[in-house]
Tab-separated table of C-alpha atoms and ligand atoms in Angstrom:
chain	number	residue	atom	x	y	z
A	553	UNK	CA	115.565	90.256	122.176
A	554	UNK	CA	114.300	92.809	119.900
A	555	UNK	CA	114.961	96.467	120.803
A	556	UNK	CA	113.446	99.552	120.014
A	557	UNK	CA	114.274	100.557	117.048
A	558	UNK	CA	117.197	103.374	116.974
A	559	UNK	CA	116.898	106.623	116.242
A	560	UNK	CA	117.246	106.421	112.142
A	561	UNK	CA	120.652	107.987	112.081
A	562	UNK	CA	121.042	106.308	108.641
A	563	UNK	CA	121.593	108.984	105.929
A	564	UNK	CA	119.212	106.689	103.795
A	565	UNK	CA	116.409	105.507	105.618
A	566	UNK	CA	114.753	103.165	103.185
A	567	UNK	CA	116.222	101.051	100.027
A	568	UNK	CA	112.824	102.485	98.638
A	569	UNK	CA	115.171	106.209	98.420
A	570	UNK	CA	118.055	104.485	96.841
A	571	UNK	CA	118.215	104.272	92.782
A	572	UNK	CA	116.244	101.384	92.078
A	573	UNK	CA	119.442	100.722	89.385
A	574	UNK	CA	121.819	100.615	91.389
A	575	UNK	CA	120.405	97.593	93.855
A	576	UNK	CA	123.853	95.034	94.026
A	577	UNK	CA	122.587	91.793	96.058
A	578	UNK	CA	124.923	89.866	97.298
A	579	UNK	CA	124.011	85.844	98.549
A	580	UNK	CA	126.281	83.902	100.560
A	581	UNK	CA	125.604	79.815	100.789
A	582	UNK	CA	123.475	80.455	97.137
A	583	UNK	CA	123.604	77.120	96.253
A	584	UNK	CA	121.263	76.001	98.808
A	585	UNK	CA	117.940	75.143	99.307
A	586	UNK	CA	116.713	78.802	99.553
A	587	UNK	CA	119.146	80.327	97.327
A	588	UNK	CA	117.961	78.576	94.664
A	589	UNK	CA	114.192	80.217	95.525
A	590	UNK	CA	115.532	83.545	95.949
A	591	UNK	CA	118.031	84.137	93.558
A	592	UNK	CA	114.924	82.934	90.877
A	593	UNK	CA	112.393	85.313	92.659
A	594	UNK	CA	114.838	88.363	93.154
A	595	UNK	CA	115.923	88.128	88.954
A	596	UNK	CA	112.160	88.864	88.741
A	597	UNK	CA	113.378	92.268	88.487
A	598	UNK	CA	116.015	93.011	85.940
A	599	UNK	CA	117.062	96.121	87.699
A	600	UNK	CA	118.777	93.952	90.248
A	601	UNK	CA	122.420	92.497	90.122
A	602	UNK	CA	122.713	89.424	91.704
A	603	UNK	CA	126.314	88.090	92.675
A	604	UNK	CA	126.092	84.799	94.028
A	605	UNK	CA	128.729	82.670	96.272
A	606	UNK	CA	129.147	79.342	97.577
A	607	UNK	CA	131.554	76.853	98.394
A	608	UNK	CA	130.015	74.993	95.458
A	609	UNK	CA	129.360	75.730	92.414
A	610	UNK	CA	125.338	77.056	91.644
A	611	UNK	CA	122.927	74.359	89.482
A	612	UNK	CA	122.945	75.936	85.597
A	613	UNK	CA	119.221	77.049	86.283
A	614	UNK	CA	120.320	79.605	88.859
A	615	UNK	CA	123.712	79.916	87.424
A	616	UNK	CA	121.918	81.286	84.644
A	617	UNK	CA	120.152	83.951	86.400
A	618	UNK	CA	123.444	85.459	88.231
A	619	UNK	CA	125.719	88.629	87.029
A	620	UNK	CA	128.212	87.246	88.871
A	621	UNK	CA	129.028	83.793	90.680
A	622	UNK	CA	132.205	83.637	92.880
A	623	UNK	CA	133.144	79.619	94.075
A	624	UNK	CA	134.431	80.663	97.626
A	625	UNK	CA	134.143	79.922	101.241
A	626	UNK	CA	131.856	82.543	103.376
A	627	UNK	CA	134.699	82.213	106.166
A	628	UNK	CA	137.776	83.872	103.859
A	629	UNK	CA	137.365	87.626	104.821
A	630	UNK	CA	139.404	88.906	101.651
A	631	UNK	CA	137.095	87.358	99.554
A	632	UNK	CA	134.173	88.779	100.701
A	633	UNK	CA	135.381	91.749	101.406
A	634	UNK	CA	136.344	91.683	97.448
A	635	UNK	CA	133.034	90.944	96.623
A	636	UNK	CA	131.161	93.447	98.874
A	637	UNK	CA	133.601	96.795	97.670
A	638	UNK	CA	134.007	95.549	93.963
A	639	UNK	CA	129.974	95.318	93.801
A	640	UNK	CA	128.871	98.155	96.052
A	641	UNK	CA	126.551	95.783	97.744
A	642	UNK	CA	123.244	97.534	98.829
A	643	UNK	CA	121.883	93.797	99.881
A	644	UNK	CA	123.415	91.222	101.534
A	645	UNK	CA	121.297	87.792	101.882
A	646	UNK	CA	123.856	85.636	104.261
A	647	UNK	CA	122.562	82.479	103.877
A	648	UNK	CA	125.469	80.326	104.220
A	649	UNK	CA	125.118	78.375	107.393
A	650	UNK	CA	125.766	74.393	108.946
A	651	UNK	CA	122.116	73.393	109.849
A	652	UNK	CA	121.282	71.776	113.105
A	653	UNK	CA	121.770	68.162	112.437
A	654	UNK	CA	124.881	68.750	110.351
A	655	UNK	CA	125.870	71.067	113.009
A	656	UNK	CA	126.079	68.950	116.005
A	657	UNK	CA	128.307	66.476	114.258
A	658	UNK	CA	130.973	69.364	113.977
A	659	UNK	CA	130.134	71.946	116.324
A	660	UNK	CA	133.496	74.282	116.106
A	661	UNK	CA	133.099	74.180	112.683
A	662	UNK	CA	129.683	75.334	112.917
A	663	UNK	CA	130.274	77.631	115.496
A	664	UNK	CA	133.290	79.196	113.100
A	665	UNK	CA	131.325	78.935	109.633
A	666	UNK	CA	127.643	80.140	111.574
A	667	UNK	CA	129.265	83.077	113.931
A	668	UNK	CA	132.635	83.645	112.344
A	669	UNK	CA	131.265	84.198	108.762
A	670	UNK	CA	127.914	86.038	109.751
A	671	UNK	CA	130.684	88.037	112.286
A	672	UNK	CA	133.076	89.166	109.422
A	673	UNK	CA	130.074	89.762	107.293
A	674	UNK	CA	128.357	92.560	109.905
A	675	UNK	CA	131.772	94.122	110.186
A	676	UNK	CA	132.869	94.281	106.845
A	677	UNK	CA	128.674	95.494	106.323
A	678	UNK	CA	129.521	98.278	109.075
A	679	UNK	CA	132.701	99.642	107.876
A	680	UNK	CA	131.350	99.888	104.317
A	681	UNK	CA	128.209	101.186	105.413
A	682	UNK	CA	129.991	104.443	107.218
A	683	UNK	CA	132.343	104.830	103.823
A	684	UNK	CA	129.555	105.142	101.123
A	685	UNK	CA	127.670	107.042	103.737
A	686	UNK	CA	124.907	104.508	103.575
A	687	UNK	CA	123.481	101.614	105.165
A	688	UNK	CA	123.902	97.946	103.137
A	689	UNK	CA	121.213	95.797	103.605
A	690	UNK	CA	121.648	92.727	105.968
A	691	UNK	CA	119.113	90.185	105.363
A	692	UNK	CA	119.557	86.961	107.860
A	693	UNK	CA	117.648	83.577	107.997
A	694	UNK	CA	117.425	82.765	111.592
A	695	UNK	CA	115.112	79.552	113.276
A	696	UNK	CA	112.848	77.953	115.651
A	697	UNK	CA	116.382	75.999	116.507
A	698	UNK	CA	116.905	79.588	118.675
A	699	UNK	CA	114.092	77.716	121.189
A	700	UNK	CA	114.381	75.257	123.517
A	701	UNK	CA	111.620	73.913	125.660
A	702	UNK	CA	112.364	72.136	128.926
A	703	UNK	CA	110.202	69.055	127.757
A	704	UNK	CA	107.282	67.977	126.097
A	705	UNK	CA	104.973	69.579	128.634
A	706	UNK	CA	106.209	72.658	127.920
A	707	UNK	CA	106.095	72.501	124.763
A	708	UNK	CA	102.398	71.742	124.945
A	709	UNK	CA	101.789	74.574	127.281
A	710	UNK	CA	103.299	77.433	125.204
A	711	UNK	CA	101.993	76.981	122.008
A	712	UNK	CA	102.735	79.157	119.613
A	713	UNK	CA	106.267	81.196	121.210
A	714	UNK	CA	106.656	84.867	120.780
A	715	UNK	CA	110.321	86.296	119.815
A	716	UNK	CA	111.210	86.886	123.453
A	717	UNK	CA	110.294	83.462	124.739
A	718	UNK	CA	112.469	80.627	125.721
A	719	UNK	CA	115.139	81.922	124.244
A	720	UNK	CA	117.360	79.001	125.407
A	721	UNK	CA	118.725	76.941	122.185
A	722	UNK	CA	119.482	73.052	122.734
A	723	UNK	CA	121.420	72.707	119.390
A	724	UNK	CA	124.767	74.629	118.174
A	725	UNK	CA	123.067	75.941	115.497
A	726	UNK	CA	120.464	77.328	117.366
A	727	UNK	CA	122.920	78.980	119.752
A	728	UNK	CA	125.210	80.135	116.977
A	729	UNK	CA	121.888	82.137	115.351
A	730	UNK	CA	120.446	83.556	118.630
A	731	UNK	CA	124.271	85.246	119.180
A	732	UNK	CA	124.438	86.394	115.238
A	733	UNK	CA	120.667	87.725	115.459
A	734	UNK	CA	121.995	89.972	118.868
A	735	UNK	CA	125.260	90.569	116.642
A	736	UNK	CA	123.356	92.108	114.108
A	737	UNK	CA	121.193	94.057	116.557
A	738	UNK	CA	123.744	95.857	117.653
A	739	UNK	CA	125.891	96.596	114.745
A	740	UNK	CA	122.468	98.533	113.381
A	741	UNK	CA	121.347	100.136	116.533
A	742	UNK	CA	124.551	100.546	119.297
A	743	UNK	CA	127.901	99.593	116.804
A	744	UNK	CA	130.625	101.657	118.404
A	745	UNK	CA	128.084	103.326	120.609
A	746	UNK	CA	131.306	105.357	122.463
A	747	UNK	CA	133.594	106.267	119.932
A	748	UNK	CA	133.646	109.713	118.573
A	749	UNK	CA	134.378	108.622	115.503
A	750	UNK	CA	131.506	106.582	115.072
A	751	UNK	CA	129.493	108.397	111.749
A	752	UNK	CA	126.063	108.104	111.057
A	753	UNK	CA	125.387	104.908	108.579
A	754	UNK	CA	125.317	101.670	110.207
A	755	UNK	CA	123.684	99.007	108.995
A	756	UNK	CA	120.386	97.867	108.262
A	757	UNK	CA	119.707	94.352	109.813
A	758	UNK	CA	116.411	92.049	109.493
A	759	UNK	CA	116.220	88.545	110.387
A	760	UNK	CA	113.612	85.902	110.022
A	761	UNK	CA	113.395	83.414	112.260
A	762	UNK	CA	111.932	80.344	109.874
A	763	UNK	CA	110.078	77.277	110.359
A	764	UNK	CA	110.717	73.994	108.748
A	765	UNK	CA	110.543	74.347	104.700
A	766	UNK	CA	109.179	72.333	102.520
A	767	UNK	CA	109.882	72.855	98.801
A	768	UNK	CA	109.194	70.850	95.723
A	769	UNK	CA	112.236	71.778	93.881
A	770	UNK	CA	115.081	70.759	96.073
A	771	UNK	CA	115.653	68.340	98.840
A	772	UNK	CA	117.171	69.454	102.588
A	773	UNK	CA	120.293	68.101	103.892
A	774	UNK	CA	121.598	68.095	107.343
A	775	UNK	CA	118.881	70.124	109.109
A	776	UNK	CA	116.623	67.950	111.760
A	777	UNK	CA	113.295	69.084	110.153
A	778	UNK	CA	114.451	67.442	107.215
A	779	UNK	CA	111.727	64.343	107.820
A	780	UNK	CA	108.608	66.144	105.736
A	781	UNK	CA	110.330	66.990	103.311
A	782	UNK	CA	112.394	63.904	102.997
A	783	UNK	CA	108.923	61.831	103.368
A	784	UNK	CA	107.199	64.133	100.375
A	785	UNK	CA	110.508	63.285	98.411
A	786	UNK	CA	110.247	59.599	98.815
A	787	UNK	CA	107.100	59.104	98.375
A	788	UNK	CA	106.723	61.407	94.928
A	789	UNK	CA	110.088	59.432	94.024
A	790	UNK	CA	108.264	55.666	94.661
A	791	UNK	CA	110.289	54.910	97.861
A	792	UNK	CA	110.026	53.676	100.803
A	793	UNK	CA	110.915	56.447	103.995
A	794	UNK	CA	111.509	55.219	107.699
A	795	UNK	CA	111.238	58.610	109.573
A	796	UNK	CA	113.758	59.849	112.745
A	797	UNK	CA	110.790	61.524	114.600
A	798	UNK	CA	107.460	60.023	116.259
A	799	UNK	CA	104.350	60.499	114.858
A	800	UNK	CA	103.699	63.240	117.594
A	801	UNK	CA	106.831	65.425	116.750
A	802	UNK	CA	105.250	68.919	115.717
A	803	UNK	CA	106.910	71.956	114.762
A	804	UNK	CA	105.597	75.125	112.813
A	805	UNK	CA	106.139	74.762	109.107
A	806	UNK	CA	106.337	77.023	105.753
A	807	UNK	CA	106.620	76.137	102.115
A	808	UNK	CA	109.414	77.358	100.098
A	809	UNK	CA	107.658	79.603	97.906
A	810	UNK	CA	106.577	81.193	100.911
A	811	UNK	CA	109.684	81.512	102.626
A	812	UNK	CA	111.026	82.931	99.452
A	813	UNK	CA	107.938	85.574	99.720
A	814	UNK	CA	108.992	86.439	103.610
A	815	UNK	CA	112.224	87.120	102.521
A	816	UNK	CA	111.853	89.014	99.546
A	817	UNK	CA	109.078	91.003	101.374
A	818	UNK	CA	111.323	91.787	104.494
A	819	UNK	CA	114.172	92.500	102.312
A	820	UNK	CA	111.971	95.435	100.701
A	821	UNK	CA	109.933	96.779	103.428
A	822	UNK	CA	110.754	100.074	104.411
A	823	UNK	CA	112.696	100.652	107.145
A	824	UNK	CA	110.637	102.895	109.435
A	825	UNK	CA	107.867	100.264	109.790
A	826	UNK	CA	110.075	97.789	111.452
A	827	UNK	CA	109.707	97.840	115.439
A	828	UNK	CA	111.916	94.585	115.839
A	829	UNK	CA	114.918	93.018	114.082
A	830	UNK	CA	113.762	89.662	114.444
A	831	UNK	CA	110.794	88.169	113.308
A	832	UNK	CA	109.038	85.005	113.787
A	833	UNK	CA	107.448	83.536	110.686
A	834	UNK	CA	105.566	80.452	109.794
A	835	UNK	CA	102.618	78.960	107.992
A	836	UNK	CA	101.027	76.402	109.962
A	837	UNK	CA	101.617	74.057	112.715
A	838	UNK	CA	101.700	70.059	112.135
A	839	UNK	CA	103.102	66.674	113.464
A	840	UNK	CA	105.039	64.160	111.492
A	841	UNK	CA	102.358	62.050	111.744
A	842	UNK	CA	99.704	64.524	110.382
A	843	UNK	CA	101.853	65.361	107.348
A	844	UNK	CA	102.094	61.450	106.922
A	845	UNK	CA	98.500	61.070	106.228
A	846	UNK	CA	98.465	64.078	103.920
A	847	UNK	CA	101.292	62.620	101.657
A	848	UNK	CA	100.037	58.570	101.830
A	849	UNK	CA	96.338	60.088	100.663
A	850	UNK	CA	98.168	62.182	98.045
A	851	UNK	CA	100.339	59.422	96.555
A	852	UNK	CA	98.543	56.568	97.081
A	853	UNK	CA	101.256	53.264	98.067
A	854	UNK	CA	103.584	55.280	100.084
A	855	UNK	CA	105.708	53.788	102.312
A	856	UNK	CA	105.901	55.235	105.875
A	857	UNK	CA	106.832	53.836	108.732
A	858	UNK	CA	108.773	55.987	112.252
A	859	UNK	CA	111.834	54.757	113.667
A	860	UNK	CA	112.335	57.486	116.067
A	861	UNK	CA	115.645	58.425	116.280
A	862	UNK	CA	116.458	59.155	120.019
A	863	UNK	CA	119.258	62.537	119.602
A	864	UNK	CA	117.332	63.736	116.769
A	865	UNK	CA	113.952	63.443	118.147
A	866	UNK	CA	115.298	65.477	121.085
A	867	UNK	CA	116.089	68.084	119.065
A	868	UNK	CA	112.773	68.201	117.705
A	869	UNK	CA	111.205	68.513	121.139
A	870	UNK	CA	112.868	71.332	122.410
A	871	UNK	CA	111.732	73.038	119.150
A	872	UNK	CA	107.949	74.646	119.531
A	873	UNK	CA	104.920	73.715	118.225
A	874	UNK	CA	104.246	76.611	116.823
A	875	UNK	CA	105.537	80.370	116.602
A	876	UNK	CA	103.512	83.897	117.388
A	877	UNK	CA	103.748	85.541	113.896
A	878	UNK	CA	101.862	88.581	115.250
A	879	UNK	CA	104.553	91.468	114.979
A	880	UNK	CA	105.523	90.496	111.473
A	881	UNK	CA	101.626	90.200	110.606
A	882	UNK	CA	101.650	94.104	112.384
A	883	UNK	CA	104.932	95.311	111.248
A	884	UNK	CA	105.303	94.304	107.342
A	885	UNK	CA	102.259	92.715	106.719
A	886	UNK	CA	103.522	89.049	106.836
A	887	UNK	CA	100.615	87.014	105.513
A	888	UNK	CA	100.592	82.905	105.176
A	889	UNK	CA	99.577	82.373	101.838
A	890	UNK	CA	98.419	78.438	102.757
A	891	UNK	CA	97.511	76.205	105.606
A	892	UNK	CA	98.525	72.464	105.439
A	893	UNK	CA	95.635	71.347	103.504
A	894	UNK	CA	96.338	74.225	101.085
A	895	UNK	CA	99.849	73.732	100.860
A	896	UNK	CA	99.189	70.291	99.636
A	897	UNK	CA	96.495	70.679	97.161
A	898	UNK	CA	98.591	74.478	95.462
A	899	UNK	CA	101.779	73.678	96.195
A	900	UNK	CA	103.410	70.640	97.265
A	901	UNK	CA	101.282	67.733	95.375
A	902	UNK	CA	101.287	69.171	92.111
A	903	UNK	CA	104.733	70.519	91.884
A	904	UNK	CA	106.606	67.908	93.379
A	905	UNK	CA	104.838	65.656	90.799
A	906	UNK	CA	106.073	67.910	87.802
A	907	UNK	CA	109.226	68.351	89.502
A	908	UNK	CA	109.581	63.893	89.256
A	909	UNK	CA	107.998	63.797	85.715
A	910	UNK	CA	110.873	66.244	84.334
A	911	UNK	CA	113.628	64.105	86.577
B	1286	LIG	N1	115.634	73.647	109.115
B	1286	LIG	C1	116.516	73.896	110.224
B	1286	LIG	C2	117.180	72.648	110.655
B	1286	LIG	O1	116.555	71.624	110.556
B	1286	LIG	C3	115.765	74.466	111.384
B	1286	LIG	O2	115.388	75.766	111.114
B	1286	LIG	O3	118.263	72.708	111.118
């Protein structure tokens, strides 16, 4: 999966060289669940321009916190080639993507929107990068949809999966973001690896592969680890949740402020301390059924009850039960902030409850 890395022909090695001033972030698919944490955690610092796009329009909140906001579909290759020369992008979150569940009830859309876009994207990154003579940026949310255990046995034998393991995706969307994570792999380290004409700047790719997310702030739709935070949401909200999954169904999970974190941090990090493209990252490992007990002893009346549902539950089996974060703990200094516990008591309980008292 991950190789070496190459041998730093960028002119620029490190965004850290570049005139803080003249960072130009661009996020594709902003108005979703994690554009909505990032754009708010990368306006932190004013020095930044953030240009924003979506096929919808942003929520005022992080609207209000764009230079620029362009209603537009990731797919149309003028556009975002527009957007990429008019801003001199240095950064390029691509966040626009069909999720798993959504996915598999439209796969050659998914397959066109996941691998078409992210594919345009890369090239238009490449082609730009060797003009200005440096490398843009090329940030890309990847997932523990890229695995796919043979069965529950397996599943309970590996554990927590390192990057190179059972690389074998049950889902669309998991085998539209293994290919884009090799895509981008090789338009940083082997893009035109033949032609004489090949110049020096290629891009600079880093991918995440992330958990399930849980934020207070937003709710999920069409991804298959949308039960927690669909369950938190219901029962903060007063109502009654039937969840898709057993009360056994584990997979690695991460809040959203942490995710936000990861990618900020990942996004920054300097170049030469990055021995891998792709990273695993996560926060802490925990069934349905676990979670469950965490939210009915937090609000106190909620309404649970699990109605597997068969296709979706299959999904959630061939996902692991938890993920090796080692190399991003080694490489960039990845660091959980919370366990579930933690999560609950810092995080989840108390904002999800201001986030209902302001609704
Ligand atoms: N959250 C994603 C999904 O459910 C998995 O990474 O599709």
């Amino acid at each position: 999966m991950n190789d070496p890395p190459a041998g730093k022909a960028n002119e620029m090695d490190s965004k850290e060289q570049l005139d803080p001033g003249s960072r130009s972030v661009l996020i594709t698919g902003a108005a979703g669940e994690i554009g909505h944490g990032l754009i708010k955690g990368l306006r932190v610092h004013d020095d930044i321009r953030i240009v924003a796009t979506d096929l919808k329009d942003l929520p005022e909140d992080t609207r209000d916190l764009c230079d620029e906001v362009h209603v537009g579909d990731v797919c149309d290759m003028g556009l975002m080639q527009q957007l990429i020369a008019m801003h001199e992008v240095t950064d390029l979150y691509h966040l626009a993507a069909l999720l798993s569940t959504r996915a598999e009830h439209v796969p050659e859309v998914a397959h066109e929107v996941n691998v078409g876009g992210t594919f345009n994207l890369l090239k238009l990154c490449a082609s730009h990068s060797a003009s200005w003579g440096r490398p843009v940026r090329f940030i890309l949310p990847s997932t523990i949809a890229v695995y796919g255990m043979a069965d529950l046995a397996q599943k309970a034998s590996m554990g927590a999966v390192s990057e190179g393991d059972c690389n074998t995706p049950r889902t669309m969307y998991g085998c539209n973001k293994l290919y884009c994570e090799h895509l981008g792999r090789y338009y940083a380290r082997h893009y035109r690896s033949l032609a004489e004409d090949r110049g020096t700047a290629t891009i600079d790719f880093r991918c995440l592969r992330l958990p399930g997310i849980i934020a207070a702030e937003t709710k999920p739709t069409g991804g298959t680890s949308d039960f927690v935070p669909e369950m938190l949401h219901a029962a903060a909200s007063g109502t009654p949740y039937t969840c898709f999954v057993r009360e056994d169904a584990r997979i690695p999970w991460m809040t959203m402020p942490e995710c936000i974190e990861a990618m900020l941090q990942i996004g920054r990090v300097d170049e030469n301390r990055l021995q891998n493209s792709v990273y695993n990252v996560s926060s802490f490992s925990a069934s349905a059924g676990e979670v469950a007990e965490m939210v009915r002893s937090s609000f106190p009346g909620a309404e649970i009850e699990f109605t597997p549902d068969v296709d979706r539950q299959a999904i959630v089996d061939s996902w692991p039960a938890d993920v090796d974060t080692s190399t991003a703990r080694a490489d960039w200094g990845f660091t959980p902030r919370w366990g579930l516990e933690e999560a609950f008591a810092e995080y989840i309980v108390p904002s999800i409850r201001t986030h209902y008292a302001q609704a």
